[in-house]
């Protein structure tokens, strides 16, 4: 298994990331090609790969004026879920971001997404806020955050 930071020239990987966005998120919440390139060039986009197979994706934006990042998107390809890859990628990313001087990671999650909330809590993320109608009427979120120690 390989931990990768995606670069703009990784065209084949970027195709796989885009296809997984559609498969994992459908029309709501996934990143399009413009966003994916923006994470790669101006934030960070990390993957776990098994040979040519994409396992898990994490997309980060820097929060301006803070030593913090926002995890915009996180997903494991459907057939590779519940095998520990999500937790493994997050643990590797925590080490990497700490090396870059990042002190805090924020994210939002659907309050009904029990699997994701459980995973984030297991890795030290805390629920900070209930964000009512964050992504439109009736689309609420929990804001979660982890301080990198
Ligand atoms: C949430 C998601 C990223 C988890 O990735 P994953 O690689 O399957 O996660 P892991 O295998 O590392 O498991 C993480 C935890 O979730 C639990 N889990 C994973 N899949 C599960 C399932 N189908 N049912 C119950 N628990 C499950 C694991 O047991 C583990 O729990 P633990 O911390 O107590 O050991 C994945 O389900 C996914 O891509 N979902 C769709 C996109 C999404 O919701 N992303 C999060 C947006 S904020």
PDB file of N, CA and C in Angstrom, residues 8 20 22 26 35-36 39 46 52 60 62 79 81 86-87 94 103 107 109 113 118 120 127 145:
ATOM      1  N   UNK A   8       0.075  17.876 -10.016  1.00  0.00           N
ATOM      2  CA  UNK A   8      -0.738  18.228 -11.188  1.00  0.00           C
ATOM      3  C   UNK A   8      -0.499  17.332 -12.401  1.00  0.00           C
ATOM      4  N   UNK A  20     -14.142   8.389  -8.595  1.00  0.00           N
ATOM      5  CA  UNK A  20     -14.562   8.014  -7.233  1.00  0.00           C
ATOM      6  C   UNK A  20     -15.449   9.085  -6.600  1.00  0.00           C
ATOM      7  N   UNK A  22     -17.717  10.810  -8.080  1.00  0.00           N
ATOM      8  CA  UNK A  22     -19.074  10.581  -8.585  1.00  0.00           C
ATOM      9  C   UNK A  22     -19.664   9.338  -7.924  1.00  0.00           C
ATOM     10  N   UNK A  26     -22.141  11.072  -5.629  1.00  0.00           N
ATOM     11  CA  UNK A  26     -23.209  11.398  -6.567  1.00  0.00           C
ATOM     12  C   UNK A  26     -23.151  12.865  -6.953  1.00  0.00           C
ATOM     13  N   UNK A  35     -12.222  21.692  -8.842  1.00  0.00           N
ATOM     14  CA  UNK A  35     -11.918  21.653  -7.402  1.00  0.00           C
ATOM     15  C   UNK A  35     -10.740  20.720  -7.111  1.00  0.00           C
ATOM     16  N   UNK A  36     -10.733  19.579  -7.795  1.00  0.00           N
ATOM     17  CA  UNK A  36      -9.642  18.619  -7.563  1.00  0.00           C
ATOM     18  C   UNK A  36      -8.288  19.281  -7.870  1.00  0.00           C
ATOM     19  N   UNK A  39      -7.348  21.721  -5.113  1.00  0.00           N
ATOM     20  CA  UNK A  39      -6.769  21.068  -3.916  1.00  0.00           C
ATOM     21  C   UNK A  39      -5.321  20.677  -4.171  1.00  0.00           C
ATOM     22  N   UNK A  46      -4.225  13.868  -0.785  1.00  0.00           N
ATOM     23  CA  UNK A  46      -3.479  12.650  -0.448  1.00  0.00           C
ATOM     24  C   UNK A  46      -4.310  11.416  -0.773  1.00  0.00           C
ATOM     25  N   UNK A  52      -2.252  -0.085  -8.786  1.00  0.00           N
ATOM     26  CA  UNK A  52      -2.982   0.894  -9.606  1.00  0.00           C
ATOM     27  C   UNK A  52      -4.352   1.220  -9.035  1.00  0.00           C
ATOM     28  N   UNK A  60      -7.665  18.589   1.089  1.00  0.00           N
ATOM     29  CA  UNK A  60      -7.541  19.654   2.099  1.00  0.00           C
ATOM     30  C   UNK A  60      -7.397  21.036   1.478  1.00  0.00           C
ATOM     31  N   UNK A  62      -6.298  25.076   2.836  1.00  0.00           N
ATOM     32  CA  UNK A  62      -5.708  25.833   3.938  1.00  0.00           C
ATOM     33  C   UNK A  62      -6.717  26.876   4.386  1.00  0.00           C
ATOM     34  N   UNK A  79     -15.761  -0.421  -2.919  1.00  0.00           N
ATOM     35  CA  UNK A  79     -15.452  -1.846  -2.649  1.00  0.00           C
ATOM     36  C   UNK A  79     -14.331  -2.024  -1.622  1.00  0.00           C
ATOM     37  N   UNK A  81     -14.261  -0.267   1.344  1.00  0.00           N
ATOM     38  CA  UNK A  81     -14.679   0.290   2.638  1.00  0.00           C
ATOM     39  C   UNK A  81     -14.648  -0.766   3.746  1.00  0.00           C
ATOM     40  N   UNK A  86      -9.533   4.000   5.563  1.00  0.00           N
ATOM     41  CA  UNK A  86      -9.867   5.380   5.925  1.00  0.00           C
ATOM     42  C   UNK A  86      -9.041   5.837   7.120  1.00  0.00           C
ATOM     43  N   UNK A  87      -9.054   5.018   8.152  1.00  0.00           N
ATOM     44  CA  UNK A  87      -8.296   5.391   9.360  1.00  0.00           C
ATOM     45  C   UNK A  87      -6.802   5.463   9.060  1.00  0.00           C
ATOM     46  N   UNK A  94      -2.170  12.982   9.243  1.00  0.00           N
ATOM     47  CA  UNK A  94      -1.908  13.744  10.472  1.00  0.00           C
ATOM     48  C   UNK A  94      -0.391  13.968  10.648  1.00  0.00           C
ATOM     49  N   UNK A 103      -1.629  22.902  12.710  1.00  0.00           N
ATOM     50  CA  UNK A 103      -1.933  22.617  14.118  1.00  0.00           C
ATOM     51  C   UNK A 103      -3.353  22.101  14.325  1.00  0.00           C
ATOM     52  N   UNK A 107     -13.455  19.831   9.769  1.00  0.00           N
ATOM     53  CA  UNK A 107     -14.231  19.179   8.702  1.00  0.00           C
ATOM     54  C   UNK A 107     -15.700  19.309   9.044  1.00  0.00           C
ATOM     55  N   UNK A 109     -19.489  17.099   8.652  1.00  0.00           N
ATOM     56  CA  UNK A 109     -20.013  15.774   8.347  1.00  0.00           C
ATOM     57  C   UNK A 109     -21.524  15.779   8.559  1.00  0.00           C
ATOM     58  N   UNK A 113     -24.341  10.533   9.321  1.00  0.00           N
ATOM     59  CA  UNK A 113     -23.263   9.680   8.798  1.00  0.00           C
ATOM     60  C   UNK A 113     -22.506   9.045   9.970  1.00  0.00           C
ATOM     61  N   UNK A 118     -18.073   8.133  13.702  1.00  0.00           N
ATOM     62  CA  UNK A 118     -17.381   7.174  14.577  1.00  0.00           C
ATOM     63  C   UNK A 118     -15.883   7.133  14.252  1.00  0.00           C
ATOM     64  N   UNK A 120     -14.045   9.505  12.773  1.00  0.00           N
ATOM     65  CA  UNK A 120     -13.368  10.742  13.172  1.00  0.00           C
ATOM     66  C   UNK A 120     -13.179  10.799  14.690  1.00  0.00           C
ATOM     67  N   UNK A 127     -16.813  16.929  18.076  1.00  0.00           N
ATOM     68  CA  UNK A 127     -17.897  17.737  17.494  1.00  0.00           C
ATOM     69  C   UNK A 127     -17.878  19.100  18.178  1.00  0.00           C
ATOM     70  N   UNK A 145     -13.419  18.996  14.766  1.00  0.00           N
ATOM     71  CA  UNK A 145     -12.042  19.497  14.697  1.00  0.00           C
ATOM     72  C   UNK A 145     -11.120  18.618  15.528  1.00  0.00           C
TER      73      UNK A 145
END
